[in-house]
Amino acid sequence: MPEFIIYALVAGIGLATVMGAIGVFVVWRRMAYFGDTLAHSALLGVAVGFIIGININVGIIAVCLIIAIGMVYLRSQRHLAEDTLLGILAHSSLALGLAAISLFSALRVDLMSYLFGDILAVTPEDIAWVYGGGIITLGVLAWLWKDLISITVHEDLARTDGVNIFRTQLVFMTLFALVIAMAMKIIGILLVTALLIIPAAAARRFARTPEQMAVFAAIAGSIAVAIGLQGSLLWDLPTGPAIVIAAALLYAASLAFPMQQNSR
Amino acid sequence: MANNDLNGTEPLVAGTGIGVRHGNQTILHDVDISVHRSEIVTLIGPNGSGKTTLVRSLLGLQKPKFGSVSSPKHVRIGYSPQSLAIDRTLPLSVRRFLEMAGIRSTEKLCEILDKVGAPNLLDHEMRLLSGGEQKRVMLARALLREPDLLVLDEPTANIDVHGRTGFYELIAAIRDERECGILLVSHDLHLVMSSTDRVICLNGHVCCSGKPDIVSQDPAYLELFGEVTPAVTLYTHQHNHNHA
């Protein structure tokens, strides 16, 4: 196997594992559109990173966090419905990102690779980012897991139980931003949400507990990466879309199985 | 029955002059409320009268624009919200839901489920429970916190009429056994009247409050709930009979 395929597989599986664990919360908490908005704003992060000369991953994380906090603030103002608000933020930040990149034509940015990812161009440095960021993300998730589940079930109940809602939400947003930064180069802005929610949805029918669902989502995502890579090599498909198609097929296949659940 | 001579003790929670606004709309103004140990206080009022807003303010879940809420630090609160909206994609058993209150012993969890009239539900899926079963499980979770103050927001909303009487008896028994204070939000006017020590009739402000039989004849109460026939309203519940 050529080296670039091994790199792609290693990075993709690491990424899918982390995205499975974050993705279940995106599904449970109905944050799919929110994730999309953060992903769209990531392009602005790339531009900011280039312009002020910092690591683009740091730029992406910073911009995603600002958008996330802005979103929480605007939502508390209740001027507009949440999906309208997300739409405004998603598209305006994507447009700003595109405009910034084209203004600074000196920026040699391969736009397509950010929109759709380029997993076959993954470098050892990218793998270090995915695994470093991934271990941090999974560690923090494990630490906050109980509180996050509690908030997901009922925010007010969690608060009366003494869960620090603000801190937990903020940390989760940060992890979310980190995962988007990790995913961007590999799967691309436009497909990030797909890899968050499709494996989680495929895992639902087999899981009896929240933890099982997270583990199964990670496995489903990893299988999708492996199949997608294979398909992309066989039929010369763009890799990001091939992985998403594989995930969607896994989800479709999961529907053939009965729902696993506790009594009744 | 009721242990009402606790006026000298510190309330478990007290709100003074509470006012809440959403934009230009006044939801609550000048509301005074307190709940003491071994006391069942019932909030009644029409839809949109600010009952849940008041409860959330007292629990510290939202900060009222005016007035203040005070509660001694050591007071443990058990809360059962109006509804749970657990997403259908979240696999969650009753056991897991109850364990979030911090107790994992199967024996204790079974015991509490028996007590609230929801036996054998421990390994059931939360989202597949009926509305009434869900309410009972939520009460069980609140009780597991061993609360000094139990706050129940429409605890019988999905329980059938027959079950409601039993449910209010259960709540009164819990008060007697644990000597906790109970704040109840309810629409079951006639049923609540009989098993409560104090009624607060809310409609943006406190219309009237006091012992149930007095409130039920208050003009402000009758204006809000006038359609309820007096015969039903004045029914006083007896605990010394059984429902067999």
Coordinates of C-alpha atoms in Angstrom, one line a residue:
Chain A
M1 CA 0.0 0.0 0.0
P2 CA 1.4 3.4 -0.9
E3 CA 2.3 5.6 2.0
F4 CA -0.3 8.3 1.3
I5 CA -3.1 5.7 1.6
I6 CA -1.8 4.6 5.0
Y7 CA -1.6 8.2 6.1
A8 CA -5.1 8.9 4.9
L9 CA -6.4 5.8 6.6
V10 CA -4.7 6.6 9.9
A11 CA -5.8 10.2 9.9
G12 CA -9.3 9.3 8.8
I13 CA -9.9 6.7 11.4
G14 CA -8.6 8.9 14.2
L15 CA -10.8 11.7 13.0
A16 CA -13.9 9.4 12.6
T17 CA -13.4 8.2 16.2
V18 CA -13.4 11.7 17.6
M19 CA -16.3 12.8 15.4
G20 CA -18.4 9.8 16.5
A21 CA -18.0 10.8 20.1
I22 CA -18.9 14.5 19.4
G23 CA -21.5 13.5 16.8
V24 CA -23.8 11.7 19.1
F25 CA -24.3 14.9 21.1
V26 CA -24.9 16.8 17.9
V27 CA -27.7 14.3 17.1
W28 CA -29.1 14.1 20.7
R29 CA -29.1 17.9 21.1
R30 CA -30.3 18.7 17.5
M31 CA -27.2 20.7 16.8
A32 CA -26.7 19.6 13.2
Y33 CA -27.4 23.0 11.7
F34 CA -25.3 24.6 14.5
G35 CA -22.4 22.3 13.5
D36 CA -22.9 23.3 9.8
T37 CA -22.6 27.0 10.9
L38 CA -19.4 26.4 12.7
A39 CA -18.0 24.5 9.8
H40 CA -18.9 27.3 7.4
S41 CA -17.2 29.8 9.6
A42 CA -14.1 27.8 9.6
L43 CA -13.1 29.2 6.2
L44 CA -13.0 32.6 7.7
G45 CA -10.7 31.1 10.3
V46 CA -8.4 29.9 7.5
A47 CA -8.3 33.5 6.1
V48 CA -7.7 35.0 9.5
G49 CA -4.9 32.5 10.2
F50 CA -3.1 33.4 7.0
I51 CA -3.6 37.1 7.2
I52 CA -2.3 37.5 10.8
G53 CA 0.2 34.8 10.3
I54 CA -0.7 32.2 12.9
N55 CA -1.3 28.5 12.5
I56 CA -4.5 28.1 10.6
N57 CA -5.8 25.5 13.0
V58 CA -5.6 28.1 15.7
G59 CA -7.3 30.6 13.5
I60 CA -10.1 28.2 12.8
I61 CA -10.6 27.4 16.5
A62 CA -10.6 31.1 17.4
V63 CA -13.2 32.1 14.7
C64 CA -15.4 29.0 15.5
L65 CA -15.4 29.9 19.1
I66 CA -16.3 33.6 18.4
I67 CA -19.1 32.5 16.2
A68 CA -20.3 30.0 18.8
I69 CA -20.4 32.5 21.6
G70 CA -22.0 35.1 19.3
M71 CA -24.6 32.5 18.4
V72 CA -25.4 31.8 22.1
Y73 CA -25.7 35.6 22.7
L74 CA -27.9 36.3 19.7
R75 CA -30.1 33.3 20.6
S76 CA -30.6 34.7 24.1
Q77 CA -31.9 38.0 22.5
R78 CA -34.7 36.1 20.8
H79 CA -35.0 38.4 17.9
L80 CA -35.1 35.7 15.3
A81 CA -35.8 32.0 15.1
E82 CA -32.8 29.8 15.7
D83 CA -32.5 28.4 12.2
T84 CA -32.8 31.8 10.6
L85 CA -30.0 33.1 12.9
L86 CA -27.8 30.1 12.1
G87 CA -28.4 30.6 8.4
I88 CA -27.4 34.2 8.7
L89 CA -24.2 33.4 10.6
A90 CA -23.3 30.4 8.4
H91 CA -23.7 32.1 5.1
S92 CA -22.3 35.5 6.1
S93 CA -19.2 33.9 7.6
L94 CA -18.7 31.6 4.6
A95 CA -19.0 34.7 2.3
L96 CA -16.6 36.7 4.5
G97 CA -14.1 33.8 4.4
L98 CA -14.4 33.6 0.6
A99 CA -14.1 37.3 0.2
A100 CA -11.1 37.6 2.5
I101 CA -9.3 34.8 0.7
S102 CA -9.9 36.3 -2.8
L103 CA -8.9 39.8 -1.6
F104 CA -5.5 38.6 -0.4
S105 CA -4.6 37.0 -3.7
A106 CA -1.2 36.5 -2.3
L107 CA -2.7 33.8 -0.2
R108 CA -2.1 30.6 -2.1
V109 CA -5.1 28.8 -0.7
D110 CA -6.4 25.8 -2.5
L111 CA -10.1 26.6 -1.9
M112 CA -11.4 23.3 -3.1
S113 CA -9.3 21.4 -0.7
Y114 CA -10.9 23.3 2.2
L115 CA -14.4 23.0 0.9
F116 CA -14.2 19.3 0.1
G117 CA -11.1 18.1 2.0
D118 CA -8.1 16.4 0.6
I119 CA -7.4 13.3 2.7
L120 CA -4.9 11.9 0.3
A121 CA -2.7 15.0 0.9
V122 CA -2.5 14.3 4.7
T123 CA 1.0 14.8 6.1
P124 CA 2.5 13.4 9.3
E125 CA 2.0 16.8 10.8
D126 CA -1.7 16.6 10.1
I127 CA -1.8 13.2 11.7
A128 CA -0.1 14.6 14.8
W129 CA -2.9 17.3 14.9
V130 CA -5.6 14.7 14.6
Y131 CA -4.3 12.4 17.2
G132 CA -3.1 15.1 19.6
G133 CA -6.4 17.0 19.3
G134 CA -8.3 13.7 19.4
I135 CA -6.7 12.5 22.6
I136 CA -7.4 15.9 24.2
T137 CA -11.0 15.9 23.0
L138 CA -11.8 12.4 24.1
G139 CA -10.1 13.0 27.5
V140 CA -12.1 16.1 28.1
L141 CA -15.3 14.4 26.9
A142 CA -14.8 11.6 29.3
W143 CA -14.2 14.1 32.1
L144 CA -17.4 16.0 31.3
W145 CA -19.4 13.0 30.0
K146 CA -21.8 12.7 33.0
D147 CA -22.6 16.4 33.0
L148 CA -23.1 16.6 29.3
I149 CA -25.5 13.7 29.3
S150 CA -27.3 15.3 32.2
I151 CA -27.6 18.6 30.3
T152 CA -28.8 16.8 27.2
V153 CA -31.6 15.1 29.2
H154 CA -32.8 18.3 30.8
E155 CA -30.9 21.5 31.3
D156 CA -32.9 22.8 34.3
L157 CA -32.7 19.4 36.1
A158 CA -29.0 19.4 35.5
R159 CA -28.7 22.9 36.9
T160 CA -30.7 22.0 40.1
D161 CA -28.4 19.0 40.4
G162 CA -25.5 21.4 40.6
V163 CA -24.0 21.0 37.1
N164 CA -22.2 24.1 35.9
I165 CA -24.1 24.6 32.7
F166 CA -22.1 27.5 31.4
R167 CA -18.7 25.9 31.9
T168 CA -19.8 22.6 30.4
Q169 CA -21.3 24.3 27.3
L170 CA -18.3 26.4 26.8
V171 CA -15.9 23.5 27.0
F172 CA -18.1 21.5 24.6
M173 CA -18.1 24.4 22.1
T174 CA -14.3 24.5 22.3
L175 CA -14.1 20.8 21.6
F176 CA -16.5 21.2 18.8
A177 CA -14.4 24.0 17.3
L178 CA -11.2 21.8 17.7
V179 CA -12.8 18.9 15.9
I180 CA -13.9 21.1 13.0
A181 CA -10.4 22.4 12.7
M182 CA -9.1 18.8 12.7
A183 CA -11.7 17.7 10.2
M184 CA -11.4 20.6 7.7
K185 CA -8.3 19.6 5.8
I186 CA -9.4 15.9 5.7
I187 CA -13.1 15.9 5.0
G188 CA -13.7 19.6 4.1
I189 CA -16.0 22.3 5.4
L190 CA -19.0 21.2 3.4
L191 CA -18.9 17.6 4.6
V192 CA -18.0 18.0 8.3
T193 CA -21.6 17.8 9.5
A194 CA -22.2 14.7 7.5
L195 CA -19.4 12.8 9.3
L196 CA -20.7 14.1 12.6
I197 CA -24.3 13.0 12.2
I198 CA -24.5 10.1 9.8
P199 CA -22.4 7.6 11.8
A200 CA -24.2 8.6 14.9
A201 CA -27.6 8.0 13.2
A202 CA -26.4 4.7 11.9
A203 CA -25.3 3.7 15.5
R204 CA -28.7 4.5 17.1
R205 CA -30.4 1.2 16.2
F206 CA -27.7 -0.9 17.9
A207 CA -27.2 1.1 21.1
R208 CA -28.8 0.5 24.5
T209 CA -26.9 3.2 26.3
P210 CA -25.4 6.6 25.4
E211 CA -21.9 5.2 25.7
Q212 CA -22.6 2.3 23.3
M213 CA -24.0 4.7 20.8
A214 CA -20.8 6.9 20.9
V215 CA -18.6 3.8 20.5
F216 CA -20.7 2.4 17.6
A217 CA -20.7 5.8 16.0
A218 CA -16.9 5.9 16.1
I219 CA -16.8 2.4 14.6
A220 CA -19.3 3.3 11.9
G221 CA -17.3 6.4 11.0
S222 CA -14.1 4.5 10.8
I223 CA -15.7 1.8 8.5
A224 CA -17.0 4.6 6.3
V225 CA -13.5 6.1 6.0
A226 CA -12.1 2.8 5.0
I227 CA -14.8 2.0 2.5
G228 CA -14.7 5.6 1.2
L229 CA -11.0 5.5 0.7
Q230 CA -11.2 2.2 -1.1
G231 CA -14.0 3.4 -3.4
S232 CA -12.2 6.6 -4.1
L233 CA -9.1 4.6 -5.3
L234 CA -11.1 2.1 -7.3
W235 CA -13.3 4.5 -9.1
D236 CA -11.3 7.7 -8.9
L237 CA -13.9 9.5 -6.9
P238 CA -13.2 12.6 -4.8
T239 CA -12.4 11.2 -1.4
G240 CA -14.5 13.3 0.9
P241 CA -17.7 12.7 -0.9
A242 CA -16.8 9.0 -1.2
I243 CA -16.5 8.7 2.6
V244 CA -19.8 10.5 3.1
I245 CA -21.5 8.2 0.6
A246 CA -20.1 5.2 2.4
A247 CA -21.5 6.6 5.7
A248 CA -24.9 7.1 4.1
L249 CA -24.9 3.6 2.8
L250 CA -24.0 2.3 6.3
Y251 CA -26.9 4.3 7.7
A252 CA -29.3 2.8 5.1
A253 CA -28.0 -0.7 5.9
S254 CA -28.6 -0.1 9.6
L255 CA -32.3 0.4 8.9
A256 CA -32.5 -3.3 8.0
F257 CA -31.8 -4.2 11.6
P258 CA -34.4 -4.1 14.4
M259 CA -34.1 -1.4 17.1
Q260 CA -32.2 -2.6 20.1
Q261 CA -33.7 -1.2 23.2
N262 CA -34.5 -1.8 26.8
S263 CA -37.9 -3.2 27.6
R264 CA -41.0 -2.1 25.7
Chain B
M1 CA -52.2 16.2 59.5
A2 CA -50.7 19.5 58.4
N3 CA -48.1 20.9 60.6
N4 CA -48.8 24.6 60.2
D5 CA -47.3 26.1 63.3
L6 CA -43.9 26.8 61.7
N7 CA -44.3 30.5 61.1
G8 CA -41.3 31.2 63.3
T9 CA -38.9 29.1 61.4
E10 CA -36.8 30.1 58.4
P11 CA -38.5 29.4 55.0
L12 CA -36.8 26.8 52.8
V13 CA -37.2 29.3 49.9
A14 CA -38.6 32.8 49.9
G15 CA -39.2 35.2 47.0
T16 CA -39.9 38.9 47.7
G17 CA -41.3 41.3 45.2
I18 CA -40.5 39.1 42.3
G19 CA -41.0 40.7 38.9
V20 CA -40.2 39.2 35.5
R21 CA -40.5 40.8 32.1
H22 CA -40.0 39.4 28.6
G23 CA -39.5 42.5 26.4
N24 CA -42.4 44.8 27.0
Q25 CA -44.6 42.1 28.5
T26 CA -44.9 41.8 32.2
I27 CA -45.0 38.1 33.2
L28 CA -44.9 38.6 37.0
H29 CA -44.9 41.5 39.3
D30 CA -44.7 42.0 43.0
V31 CA -44.9 38.3 43.9
D32 CA -44.2 37.3 47.4
I33 CA -44.0 33.6 48.2
S34 CA -42.4 31.3 50.7
V35 CA -42.3 27.6 51.5
H36 CA -41.6 26.2 54.9
R37 CA -40.7 22.8 56.1
S38 CA -43.6 20.3 56.3
E39 CA -45.8 22.5 54.2
I40 CA -47.5 21.9 50.9
V41 CA -47.9 25.1 48.9
T42 CA -49.9 25.0 45.7
L43 CA -49.6 27.5 42.9
I44 CA -52.7 27.6 40.7
G45 CA -53.5 30.0 37.9
P46 CA -54.6 30.0 34.3
N47 CA -52.3 29.2 31.4
G48 CA -49.7 32.0 31.0
S49 CA -50.2 33.2 34.5
G50 CA -46.5 32.9 35.2
K51 CA -46.5 29.7 37.4
T52 CA -43.5 28.0 35.7
T53 CA -41.7 31.3 35.5
L54 CA -42.1 31.8 39.2
V55 CA -40.9 28.3 40.0
R56 CA -37.9 28.8 37.7
S57 CA -37.1 32.0 39.5
L58 CA -37.3 30.4 42.9
L59 CA -35.0 27.6 41.8
G60 CA -32.4 30.1 40.5
L61 CA -32.9 28.9 36.9
Q62 CA -33.7 32.4 35.8
K63 CA -32.9 35.7 37.5
P64 CA -36.0 37.8 38.1
K65 CA -35.7 41.5 36.9
F66 CA -37.1 42.7 40.2
G67 CA -37.2 41.4 43.7
S68 CA -35.1 38.7 45.4
V69 CA -35.0 35.0 46.1
S70 CA -33.4 33.6 49.2
S71 CA -32.8 30.1 50.3
P72 CA -30.5 28.8 53.0
K73 CA -27.4 27.2 51.5
H74 CA -28.0 23.7 53.0
V75 CA -31.4 23.3 51.5
R76 CA -31.5 20.4 49.1
I77 CA -33.9 20.7 46.3
G78 CA -35.7 17.9 44.3
Y79 CA -37.2 19.2 41.2
S80 CA -39.6 17.6 38.7
P81 CA -40.0 19.9 35.7
Q82 CA -43.2 20.2 33.7
S83 CA -42.0 18.0 30.9
L84 CA -38.9 16.1 29.7
A85 CA -38.1 16.4 26.0
I86 CA -35.6 13.6 25.7
D87 CA -34.6 13.3 22.0
R88 CA -35.8 10.0 20.4
T89 CA -32.2 9.3 19.4
L90 CA -30.9 9.2 23.0
P91 CA -31.0 5.6 24.4
L92 CA -31.7 6.1 28.0
S93 CA -33.1 3.6 30.5
V94 CA -35.1 4.6 33.6
R95 CA -32.2 3.2 35.7
R96 CA -29.8 5.5 33.9
F97 CA -32.1 8.5 34.3
L98 CA -32.5 7.8 38.1
E99 CA -28.8 7.3 38.5
M100 CA -28.2 10.9 37.5
A101 CA -29.5 11.8 40.9
G102 CA -26.4 10.2 42.3
I103 CA -27.7 6.9 43.6
R104 CA -26.7 3.6 41.9
S105 CA -28.0 0.9 44.2
T106 CA -30.6 -1.2 42.4
E107 CA -32.3 -1.9 45.6
K108 CA -32.8 1.7 46.4
L109 CA -33.9 2.5 42.9
C110 CA -36.5 -0.2 42.9
E111 CA -37.7 0.9 46.3
I112 CA -38.3 4.4 45.2
L113 CA -40.0 3.3 42.0
D114 CA -42.4 1.2 44.1
K115 CA -43.1 4.1 46.3
V116 CA -44.1 6.4 43.5
G117 CA -46.3 3.7 41.9
A118 CA -44.1 2.9 39.0
P119 CA -42.8 -0.6 39.9
N120 CA -40.9 -2.7 37.4
L121 CA -40.0 0.2 35.2
L122 CA -36.3 0.2 36.1
D123 CA -35.0 -1.3 32.8
H124 CA -37.5 0.4 30.5
E125 CA -36.6 2.9 27.9
M126 CA -37.4 6.5 29.0
R127 CA -38.8 7.6 25.7
L128 CA -41.2 4.7 25.6
L129 CA -42.9 5.5 28.9
S130 CA -46.4 6.8 29.0
G131 CA -46.8 10.4 30.1
G132 CA -48.1 9.4 33.5
E133 CA -45.2 6.9 34.0
Q134 CA -42.8 9.5 33.1
K135 CA -44.2 11.9 35.7
R136 CA -43.9 9.2 38.3
V137 CA -40.3 8.5 37.3
M138 CA -39.5 12.2 37.5
L139 CA -41.0 12.3 41.0
A140 CA -38.8 9.3 41.9
R141 CA -35.7 11.1 40.7
A142 CA -36.6 14.2 42.7
L143 CA -37.1 12.1 45.8
L144 CA -33.7 10.4 45.3
R145 CA -32.1 13.7 46.1
E146 CA -33.5 13.4 49.6
P147 CA -34.8 16.9 49.3
D148 CA -35.7 19.4 51.9
L149 CA -37.7 21.2 49.3
L150 CA -39.6 19.3 46.6
V151 CA -40.7 21.4 43.6
L152 CA -43.2 19.7 41.3
D153 CA -44.4 21.4 38.2
E154 CA -47.7 19.9 37.1
P155 CA -46.8 16.5 38.4
T156 CA -50.2 14.9 37.4
A157 CA -50.5 16.5 34.0
N158 CA -50.6 13.1 32.2
I159 CA -52.0 10.9 35.0
D160 CA -55.6 9.8 34.6
V161 CA -58.2 11.3 36.9
H162 CA -58.4 8.2 39.1
G163 CA -54.6 8.1 39.5
R164 CA -54.5 11.8 40.4
T165 CA -56.2 11.4 43.8
G166 CA -53.8 8.7 44.7
F167 CA -50.9 10.8 43.5
Y168 CA -51.9 13.8 45.8
E169 CA -52.3 11.4 48.7
L170 CA -48.8 10.1 47.9
I171 CA -47.4 13.6 47.9
A172 CA -49.1 14.4 51.3
A173 CA -47.6 11.1 52.6
I174 CA -44.1 12.1 51.4
R175 CA -44.5 15.4 53.2
D176 CA -45.6 13.7 56.4
E177 CA -42.8 11.1 56.2
R178 CA -39.9 13.3 55.2
E179 CA -41.1 16.6 56.6
C180 CA -40.0 18.4 53.5
G181 CA -41.6 21.5 52.1
I182 CA -43.5 20.9 48.8
L183 CA -44.2 23.5 46.1
L184 CA -46.8 22.2 43.7
V185 CA -47.9 23.7 40.4
S186 CA -51.3 22.3 39.4
H187 CA -54.4 22.6 37.3
D188 CA -56.3 20.1 39.4
L189 CA -58.1 22.8 41.4
H190 CA -60.5 20.6 43.3
L191 CA -58.1 17.8 44.0
V192 CA -55.3 20.1 45.0
M193 CA -57.5 22.1 47.3
S194 CA -58.0 19.2 49.5
S195 CA -54.4 18.0 50.1
T196 CA -52.7 21.3 50.4
D197 CA -51.9 23.7 53.3
R198 CA -51.7 26.9 51.4
V199 CA -52.9 28.0 48.0
I200 CA -51.5 30.8 46.0
C201 CA -53.6 31.9 43.1
L202 CA -51.4 33.5 40.5
N203 CA -52.3 35.6 37.5
G204 CA -49.2 37.7 36.9
H205 CA -49.5 38.7 40.5
V206 CA -50.8 37.0 43.6
C207 CA -54.6 37.3 43.3
C208 CA -55.2 35.7 46.6
S209 CA -53.6 33.2 48.9
G210 CA -54.3 31.3 52.1
K211 CA -55.9 28.2 53.3
P212 CA -57.7 26.3 50.5
D213 CA -61.2 26.7 51.9
I214 CA -60.8 30.4 52.3
V215 CA -59.2 31.0 48.9
S216 CA -61.9 29.0 47.2
Q217 CA -64.4 31.6 48.3
D218 CA -62.2 34.6 47.6
P219 CA -63.8 36.9 44.9
A220 CA -60.5 37.0 43.0
Y221 CA -60.3 33.2 42.9
L222 CA -63.9 32.9 41.8
E223 CA -63.3 35.4 39.1
L224 CA -60.5 33.3 37.6
F225 CA -62.0 29.9 38.2
G226 CA -65.7 30.8 38.6
E227 CA -66.8 28.0 36.3
V228 CA -65.8 25.4 38.8
T229 CA -68.8 24.3 40.7
P230 CA -68.7 25.1 44.4
A231 CA -69.7 21.6 45.4
V232 CA -66.5 20.2 43.8
T233 CA -64.3 23.1 44.9
L234 CA -65.3 22.7 48.6
Y235 CA -64.8 19.0 48.7
T236 CA -62.3 18.3 51.5
H237 CA -60.2 15.2 51.0
Q238 CA -60.3 12.6 53.7
H239 CA -57.3 10.4 54.3
N240 CA -59.0 7.8 56.5
H241 CA -60.6 5.8 53.8
N242 CA -59.2 3.5 51.2
H243 CA -59.7 3.2 47.5
A244 CA -60.0 -0.5 47.2

